[in-house]
mmCIF file of C-alpha atoms and ligand atoms in Angstrom:
data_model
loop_
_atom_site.group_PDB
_atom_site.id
_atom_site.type_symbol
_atom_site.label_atom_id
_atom_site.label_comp_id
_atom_site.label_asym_id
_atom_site.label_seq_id
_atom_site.Cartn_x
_atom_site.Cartn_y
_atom_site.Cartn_z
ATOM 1 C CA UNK Y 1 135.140 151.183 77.195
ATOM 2 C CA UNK Y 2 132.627 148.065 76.659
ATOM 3 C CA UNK Y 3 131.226 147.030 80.268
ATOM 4 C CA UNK Y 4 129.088 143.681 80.922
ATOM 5 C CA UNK Y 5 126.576 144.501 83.751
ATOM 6 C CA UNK Y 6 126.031 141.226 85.373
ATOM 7 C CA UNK Y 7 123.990 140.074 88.445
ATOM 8 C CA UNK Y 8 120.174 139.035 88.972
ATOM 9 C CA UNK Y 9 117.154 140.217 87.615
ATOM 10 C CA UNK Y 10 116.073 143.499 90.361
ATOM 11 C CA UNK Y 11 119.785 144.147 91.285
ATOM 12 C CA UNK Y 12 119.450 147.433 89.427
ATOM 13 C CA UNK Y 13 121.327 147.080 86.210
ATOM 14 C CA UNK Y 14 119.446 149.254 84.043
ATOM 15 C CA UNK Y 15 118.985 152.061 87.042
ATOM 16 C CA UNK Y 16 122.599 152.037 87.211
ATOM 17 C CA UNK Y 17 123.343 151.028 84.018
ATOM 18 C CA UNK Y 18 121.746 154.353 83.099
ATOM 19 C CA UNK Y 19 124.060 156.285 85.599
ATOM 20 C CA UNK Y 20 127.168 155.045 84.581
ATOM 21 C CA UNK Y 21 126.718 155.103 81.006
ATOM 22 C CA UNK Y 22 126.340 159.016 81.535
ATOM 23 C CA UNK Y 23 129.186 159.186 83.522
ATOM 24 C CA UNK Y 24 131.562 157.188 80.623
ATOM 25 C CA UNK Y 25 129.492 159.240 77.927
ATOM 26 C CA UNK Y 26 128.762 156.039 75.941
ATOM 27 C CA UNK Y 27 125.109 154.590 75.444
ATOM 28 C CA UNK Y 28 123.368 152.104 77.663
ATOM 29 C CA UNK Y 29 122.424 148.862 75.339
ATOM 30 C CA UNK Y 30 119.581 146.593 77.386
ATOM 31 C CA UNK Y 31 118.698 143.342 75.262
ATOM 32 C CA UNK Y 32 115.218 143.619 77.700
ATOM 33 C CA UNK Y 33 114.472 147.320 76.275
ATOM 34 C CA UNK Y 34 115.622 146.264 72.393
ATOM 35 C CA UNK Y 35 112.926 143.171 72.676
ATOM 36 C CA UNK Y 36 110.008 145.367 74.580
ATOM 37 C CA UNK Y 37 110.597 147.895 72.042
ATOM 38 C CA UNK Y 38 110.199 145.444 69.041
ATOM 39 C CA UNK Y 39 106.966 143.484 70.804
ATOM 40 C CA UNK Y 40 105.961 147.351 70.922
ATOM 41 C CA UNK Y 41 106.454 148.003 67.387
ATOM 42 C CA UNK Y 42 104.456 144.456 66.846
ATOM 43 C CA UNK Y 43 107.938 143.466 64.596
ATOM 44 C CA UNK Y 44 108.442 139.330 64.266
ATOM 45 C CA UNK Y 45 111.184 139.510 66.721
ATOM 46 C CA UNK Y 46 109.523 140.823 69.465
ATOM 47 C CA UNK Y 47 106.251 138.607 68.612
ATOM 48 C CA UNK Y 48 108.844 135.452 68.969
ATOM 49 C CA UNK Y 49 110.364 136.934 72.222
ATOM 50 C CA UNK Y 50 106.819 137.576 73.702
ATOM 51 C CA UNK Y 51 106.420 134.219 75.282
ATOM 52 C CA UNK Y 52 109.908 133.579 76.716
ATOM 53 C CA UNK Y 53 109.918 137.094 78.173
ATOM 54 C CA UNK Y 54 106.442 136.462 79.690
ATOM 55 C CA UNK Y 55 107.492 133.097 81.272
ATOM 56 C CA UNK Y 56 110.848 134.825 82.551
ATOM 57 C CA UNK Y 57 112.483 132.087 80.133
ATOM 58 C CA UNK Y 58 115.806 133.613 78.054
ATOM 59 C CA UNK Y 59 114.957 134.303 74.590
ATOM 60 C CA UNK Y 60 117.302 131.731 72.306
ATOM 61 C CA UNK Y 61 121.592 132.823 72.119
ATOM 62 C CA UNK Y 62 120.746 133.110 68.405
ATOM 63 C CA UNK Y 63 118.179 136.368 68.784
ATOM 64 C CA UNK Y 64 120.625 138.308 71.408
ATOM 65 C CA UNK Y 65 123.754 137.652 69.236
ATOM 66 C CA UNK Y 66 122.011 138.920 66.164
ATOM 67 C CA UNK Y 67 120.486 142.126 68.082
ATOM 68 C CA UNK Y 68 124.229 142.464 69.341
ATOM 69 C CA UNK Y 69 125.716 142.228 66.120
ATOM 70 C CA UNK Y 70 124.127 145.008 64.995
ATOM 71 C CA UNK Y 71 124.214 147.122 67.729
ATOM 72 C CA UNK Y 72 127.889 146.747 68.489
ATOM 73 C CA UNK Y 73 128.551 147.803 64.454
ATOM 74 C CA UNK Y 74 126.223 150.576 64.913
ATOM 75 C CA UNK Y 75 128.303 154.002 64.638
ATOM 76 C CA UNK Y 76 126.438 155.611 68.269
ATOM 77 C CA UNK Y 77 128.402 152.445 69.734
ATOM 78 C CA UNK Y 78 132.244 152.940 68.513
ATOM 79 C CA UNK Y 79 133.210 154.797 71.858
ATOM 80 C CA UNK Y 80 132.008 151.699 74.218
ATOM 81 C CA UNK Y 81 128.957 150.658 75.653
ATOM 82 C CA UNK Y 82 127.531 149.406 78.627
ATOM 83 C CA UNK Y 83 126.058 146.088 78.121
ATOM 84 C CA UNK Y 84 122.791 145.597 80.309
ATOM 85 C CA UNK Y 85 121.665 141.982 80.614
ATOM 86 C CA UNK Y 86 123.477 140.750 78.168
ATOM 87 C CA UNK Y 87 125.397 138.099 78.358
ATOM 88 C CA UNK Y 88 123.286 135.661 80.158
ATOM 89 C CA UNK Y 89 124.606 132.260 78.863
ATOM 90 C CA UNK Y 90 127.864 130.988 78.248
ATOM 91 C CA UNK Y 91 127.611 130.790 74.670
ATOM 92 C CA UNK Y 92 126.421 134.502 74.678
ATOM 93 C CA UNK Y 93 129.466 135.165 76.175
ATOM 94 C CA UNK Y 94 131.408 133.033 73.953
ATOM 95 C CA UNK Y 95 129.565 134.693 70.920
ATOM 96 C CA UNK Y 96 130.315 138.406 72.078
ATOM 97 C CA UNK Y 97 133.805 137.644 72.347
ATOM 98 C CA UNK Y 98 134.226 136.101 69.087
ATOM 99 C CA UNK Y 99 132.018 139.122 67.427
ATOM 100 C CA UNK Y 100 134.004 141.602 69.231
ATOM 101 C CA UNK Y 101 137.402 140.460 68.551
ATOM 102 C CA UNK Y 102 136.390 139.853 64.797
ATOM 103 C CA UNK Y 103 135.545 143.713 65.356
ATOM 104 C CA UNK Y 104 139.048 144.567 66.602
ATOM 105 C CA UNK Y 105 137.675 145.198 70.423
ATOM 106 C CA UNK Y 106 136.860 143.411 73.672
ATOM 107 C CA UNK Y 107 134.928 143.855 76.758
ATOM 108 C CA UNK Y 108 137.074 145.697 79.176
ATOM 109 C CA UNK Y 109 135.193 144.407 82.005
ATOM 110 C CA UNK Y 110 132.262 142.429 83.505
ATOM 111 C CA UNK Y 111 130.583 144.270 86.883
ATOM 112 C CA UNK Y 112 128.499 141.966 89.233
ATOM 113 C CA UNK Y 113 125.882 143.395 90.780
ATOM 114 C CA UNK Y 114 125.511 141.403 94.366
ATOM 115 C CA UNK Y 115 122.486 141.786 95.636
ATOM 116 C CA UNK Y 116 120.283 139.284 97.837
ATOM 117 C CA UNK Y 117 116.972 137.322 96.971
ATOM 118 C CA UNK Y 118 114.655 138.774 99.653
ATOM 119 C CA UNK Y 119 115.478 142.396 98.315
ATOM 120 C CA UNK Y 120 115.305 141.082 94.584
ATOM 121 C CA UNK Y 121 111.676 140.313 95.411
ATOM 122 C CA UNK Y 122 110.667 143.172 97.337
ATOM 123 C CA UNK Y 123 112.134 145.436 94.240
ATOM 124 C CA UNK Y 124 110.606 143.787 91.237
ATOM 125 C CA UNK Y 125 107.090 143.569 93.053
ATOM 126 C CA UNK Y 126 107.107 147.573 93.738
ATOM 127 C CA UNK Y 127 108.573 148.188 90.464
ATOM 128 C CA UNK Y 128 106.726 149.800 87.517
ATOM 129 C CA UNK Y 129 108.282 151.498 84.370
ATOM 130 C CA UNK Y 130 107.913 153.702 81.799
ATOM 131 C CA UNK Y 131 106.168 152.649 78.895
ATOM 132 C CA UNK Y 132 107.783 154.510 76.620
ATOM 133 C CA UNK Y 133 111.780 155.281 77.633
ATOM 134 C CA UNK Y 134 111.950 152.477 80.051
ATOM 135 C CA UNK Y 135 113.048 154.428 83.034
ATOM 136 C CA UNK Y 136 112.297 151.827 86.064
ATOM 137 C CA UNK Y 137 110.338 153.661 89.522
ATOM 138 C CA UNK Y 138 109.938 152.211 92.841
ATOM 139 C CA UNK Y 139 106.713 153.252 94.932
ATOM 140 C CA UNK Y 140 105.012 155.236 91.891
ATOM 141 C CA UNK Y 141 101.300 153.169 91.126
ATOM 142 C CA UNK Y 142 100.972 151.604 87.134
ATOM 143 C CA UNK Y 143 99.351 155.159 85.066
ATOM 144 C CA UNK Y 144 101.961 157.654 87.054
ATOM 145 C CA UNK Y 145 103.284 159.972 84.299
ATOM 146 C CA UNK Y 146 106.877 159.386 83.808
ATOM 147 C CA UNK Y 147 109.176 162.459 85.001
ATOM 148 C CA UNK Y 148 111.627 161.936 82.520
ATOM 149 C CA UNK Y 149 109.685 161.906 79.776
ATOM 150 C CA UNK Y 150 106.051 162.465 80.410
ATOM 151 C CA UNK Y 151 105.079 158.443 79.077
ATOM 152 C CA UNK Y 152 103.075 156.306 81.650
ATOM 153 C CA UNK Y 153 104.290 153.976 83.950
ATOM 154 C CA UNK Y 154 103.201 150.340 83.798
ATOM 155 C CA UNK Y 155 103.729 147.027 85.820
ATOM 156 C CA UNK Y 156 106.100 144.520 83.575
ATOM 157 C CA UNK Y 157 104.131 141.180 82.878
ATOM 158 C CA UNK Y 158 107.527 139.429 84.000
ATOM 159 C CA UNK Y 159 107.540 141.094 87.480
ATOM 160 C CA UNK Y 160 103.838 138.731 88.851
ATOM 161 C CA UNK Y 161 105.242 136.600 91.364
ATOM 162 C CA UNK Y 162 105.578 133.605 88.935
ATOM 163 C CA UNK Y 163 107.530 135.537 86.651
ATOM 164 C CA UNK Y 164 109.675 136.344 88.887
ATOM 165 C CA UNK Y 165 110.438 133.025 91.249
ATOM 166 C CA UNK Y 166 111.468 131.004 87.395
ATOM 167 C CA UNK Y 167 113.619 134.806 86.411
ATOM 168 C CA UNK Y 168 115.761 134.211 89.568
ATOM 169 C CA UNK Y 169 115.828 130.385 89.081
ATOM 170 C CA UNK Y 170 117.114 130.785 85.374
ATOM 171 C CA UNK Y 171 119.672 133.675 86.627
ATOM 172 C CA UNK Y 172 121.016 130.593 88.771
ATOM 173 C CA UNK Y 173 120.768 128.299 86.199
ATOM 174 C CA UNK Y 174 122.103 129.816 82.893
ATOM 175 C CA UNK Y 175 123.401 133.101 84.052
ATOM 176 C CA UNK Y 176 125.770 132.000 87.227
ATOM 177 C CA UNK Y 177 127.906 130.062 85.093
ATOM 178 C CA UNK Y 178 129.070 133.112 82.928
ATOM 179 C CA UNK Y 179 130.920 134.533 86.254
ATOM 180 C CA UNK Y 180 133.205 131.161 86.203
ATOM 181 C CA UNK Y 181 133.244 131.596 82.552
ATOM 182 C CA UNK Y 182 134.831 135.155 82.906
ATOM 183 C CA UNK Y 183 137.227 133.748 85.877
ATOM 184 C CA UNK Y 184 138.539 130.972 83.812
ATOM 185 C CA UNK Y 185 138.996 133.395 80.444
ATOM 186 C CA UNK Y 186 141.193 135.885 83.559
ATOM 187 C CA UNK Y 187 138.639 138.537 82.399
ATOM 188 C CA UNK Y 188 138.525 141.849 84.961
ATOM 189 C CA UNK Y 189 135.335 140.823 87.136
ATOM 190 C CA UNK Y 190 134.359 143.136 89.639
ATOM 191 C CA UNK Y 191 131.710 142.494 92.342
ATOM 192 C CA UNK Y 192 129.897 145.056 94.001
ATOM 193 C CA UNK Y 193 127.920 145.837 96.719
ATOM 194 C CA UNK Y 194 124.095 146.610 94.890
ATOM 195 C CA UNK Y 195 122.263 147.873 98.102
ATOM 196 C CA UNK Y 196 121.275 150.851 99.558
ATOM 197 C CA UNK Y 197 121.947 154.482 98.141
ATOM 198 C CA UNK Y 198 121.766 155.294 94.645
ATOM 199 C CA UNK Y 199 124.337 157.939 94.460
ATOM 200 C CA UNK Y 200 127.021 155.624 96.575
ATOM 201 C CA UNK Y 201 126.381 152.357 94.458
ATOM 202 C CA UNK Y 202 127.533 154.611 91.334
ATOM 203 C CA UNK Y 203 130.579 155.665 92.777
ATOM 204 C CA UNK Y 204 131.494 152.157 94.011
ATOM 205 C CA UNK Y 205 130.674 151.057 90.586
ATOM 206 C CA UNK Y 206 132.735 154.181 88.878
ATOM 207 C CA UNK Y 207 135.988 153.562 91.232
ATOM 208 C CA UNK Y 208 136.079 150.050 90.075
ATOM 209 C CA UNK Y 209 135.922 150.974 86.714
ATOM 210 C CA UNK Y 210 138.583 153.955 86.852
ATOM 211 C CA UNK Y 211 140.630 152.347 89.612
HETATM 212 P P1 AP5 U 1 115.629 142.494 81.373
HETATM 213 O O1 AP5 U 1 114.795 143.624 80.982
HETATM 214 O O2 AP5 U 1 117.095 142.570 81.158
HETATM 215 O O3 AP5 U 1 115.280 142.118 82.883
HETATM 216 P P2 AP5 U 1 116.173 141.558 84.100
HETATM 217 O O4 AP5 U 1 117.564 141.134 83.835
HETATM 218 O O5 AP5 U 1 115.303 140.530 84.691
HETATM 219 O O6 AP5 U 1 116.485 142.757 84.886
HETATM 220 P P3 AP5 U 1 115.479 143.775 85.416
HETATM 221 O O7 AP5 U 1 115.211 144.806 84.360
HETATM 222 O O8 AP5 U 1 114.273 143.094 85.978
HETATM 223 O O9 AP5 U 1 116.260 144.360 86.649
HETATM 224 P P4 AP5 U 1 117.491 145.350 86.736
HETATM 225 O O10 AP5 U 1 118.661 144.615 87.277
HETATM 226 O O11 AP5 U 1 117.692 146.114 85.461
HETATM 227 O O12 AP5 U 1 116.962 146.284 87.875
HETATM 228 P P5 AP5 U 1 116.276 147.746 87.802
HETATM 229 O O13 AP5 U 1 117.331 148.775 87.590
HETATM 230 O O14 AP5 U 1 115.093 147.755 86.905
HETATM 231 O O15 AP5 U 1 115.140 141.158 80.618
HETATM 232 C C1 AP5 U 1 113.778 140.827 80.532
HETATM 233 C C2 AP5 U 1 113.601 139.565 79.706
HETATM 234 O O16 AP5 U 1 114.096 139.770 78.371
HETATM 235 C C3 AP5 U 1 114.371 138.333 80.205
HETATM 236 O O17 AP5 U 1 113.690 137.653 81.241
HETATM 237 C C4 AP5 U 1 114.469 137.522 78.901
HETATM 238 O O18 AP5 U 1 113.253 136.890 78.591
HETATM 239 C C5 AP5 U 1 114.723 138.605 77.850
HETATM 240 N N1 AP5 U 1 116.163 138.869 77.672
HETATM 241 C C6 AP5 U 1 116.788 140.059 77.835
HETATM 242 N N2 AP5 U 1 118.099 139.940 77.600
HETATM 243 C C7 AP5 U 1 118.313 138.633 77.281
HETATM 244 C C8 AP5 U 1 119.477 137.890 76.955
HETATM 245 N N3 AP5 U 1 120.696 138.454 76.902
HETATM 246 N N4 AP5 U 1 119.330 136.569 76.693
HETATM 247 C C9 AP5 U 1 118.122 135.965 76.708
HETATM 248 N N5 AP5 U 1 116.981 136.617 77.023
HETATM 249 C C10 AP5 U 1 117.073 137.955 77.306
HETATM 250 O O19 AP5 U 1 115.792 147.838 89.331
HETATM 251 C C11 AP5 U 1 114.722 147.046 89.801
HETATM 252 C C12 AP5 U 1 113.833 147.913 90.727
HETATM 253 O O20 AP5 U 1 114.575 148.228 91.902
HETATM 254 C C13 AP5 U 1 113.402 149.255 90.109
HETATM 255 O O21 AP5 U 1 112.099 149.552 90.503
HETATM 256 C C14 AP5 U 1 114.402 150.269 90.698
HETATM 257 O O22 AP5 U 1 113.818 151.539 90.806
HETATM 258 C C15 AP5 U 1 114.681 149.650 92.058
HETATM 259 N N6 AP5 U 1 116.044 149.875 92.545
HETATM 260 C C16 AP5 U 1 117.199 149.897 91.830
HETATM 261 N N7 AP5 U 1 118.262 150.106 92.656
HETATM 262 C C17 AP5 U 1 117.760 150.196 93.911
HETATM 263 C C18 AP5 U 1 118.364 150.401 95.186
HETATM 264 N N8 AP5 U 1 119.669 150.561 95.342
HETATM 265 N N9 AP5 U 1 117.547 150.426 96.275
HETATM 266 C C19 AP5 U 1 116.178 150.258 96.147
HETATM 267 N N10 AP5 U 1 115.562 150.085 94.951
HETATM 268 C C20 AP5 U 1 116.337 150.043 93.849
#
């Protein structure tokens, strides 16, 4: 089963993305974690993506479509996937769809994460994550030792208040349009309700998935 996690940055894609990509037993892809990762490993890519990702500006179609390509050909993805901020543009949704369908699959369905602003901000200002597996805390101060994996937690340059007022404006921007996109293609879209407890958003997200 492919899966598009949609919805704004802080509505808790990759916390949940995490959760139900356990539950499916297929991996969790994150175009965010794939660019950190290369600025980490100092490769071109992730030098080029540095600034955008900074700024809270999307990295160009071109870069996400090639990082997809290769990670939806990749053998550890052949069962499905759950796709974690990618697409954010209508041509990256365009692009997928040609790539997968050239591959023989599709997405089975897009889940929108509906969360609203004032909680968006509140999250990504008391967020820090791991440096090194990416797991996202709330409440835990930048130089915590991760539980999951014993890495440090950090603050994200792209959660400062700056970063984060253009992030929401270019989710309404660029990234709204791909839900009329989906409506108009009469792709399953399925919006849920991204507040409150952990444990229940997973099972509304699960049941509207298996339903
Ligand atoms: P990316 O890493 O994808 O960031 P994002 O979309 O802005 O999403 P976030 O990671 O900020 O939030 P999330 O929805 O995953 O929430 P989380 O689970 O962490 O992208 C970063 C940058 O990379 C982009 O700005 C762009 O430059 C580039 N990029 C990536 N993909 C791209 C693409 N396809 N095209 C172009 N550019 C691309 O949760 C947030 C916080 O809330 C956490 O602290 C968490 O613990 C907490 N939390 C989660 N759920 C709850 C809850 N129910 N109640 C209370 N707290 C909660």
């Amino acid at each position: 089963m492919i899966v598009v996690l949609l919805g704004p940055p802080g509505a808790g894609k990759g916390t949940q993305g995490e959760r139900i990509a356990d539950k499916l037993g297929v991996p969790k892809i994150a175009t965010g974690d794939v660019l950190r990762a290369a600025l980490r490993d100092g490769t071109e890519q992730g030098l080029a993506a540095k600034a955008y990702m900074d700024r809270g500006d999307l990295v160009p179609d071109s870069v996400i479509l090639g990082i997809m390509k290769e990670v939806m050909a990749a053998p550890s993805s052949q069962k499905g996937a759950i796709l974690d901020g990618v697409v954010r543009t209508v041509p990256q949704a365009d692009g997928l769809a040609t790539m997968l369908a050239e591959l023989g699959r599709k997405v089975d369905a897009y889940l929108l994460f509906d969360v609203k602003d004032d909680e968006l901000v509140r999250r990504l200002s008391g967020r820090t994550v791991c440096d090194s597996c990416q797991t996202p805390y709330m409440g835990l101060e930048p130089g915590t030792k991760c539980s999951k994996c014993g890495g440090t937690l950090v603050r994200r340059k792209d959660d400062e208040p700056d970063s984060i007022r253009n992030r929401l404006k270019v989710y309404r921007e660029q990234t709204e349009p791909v839900i009329d996109w989906v409506k108009d293609k009469k792709m399953e879209l399925v919006e849920i309700d991204a507040t409150g407890d952990l444990d229940e958003i997973t099972e509304r997200a699960m049941k509207a998935l298996t339903e």
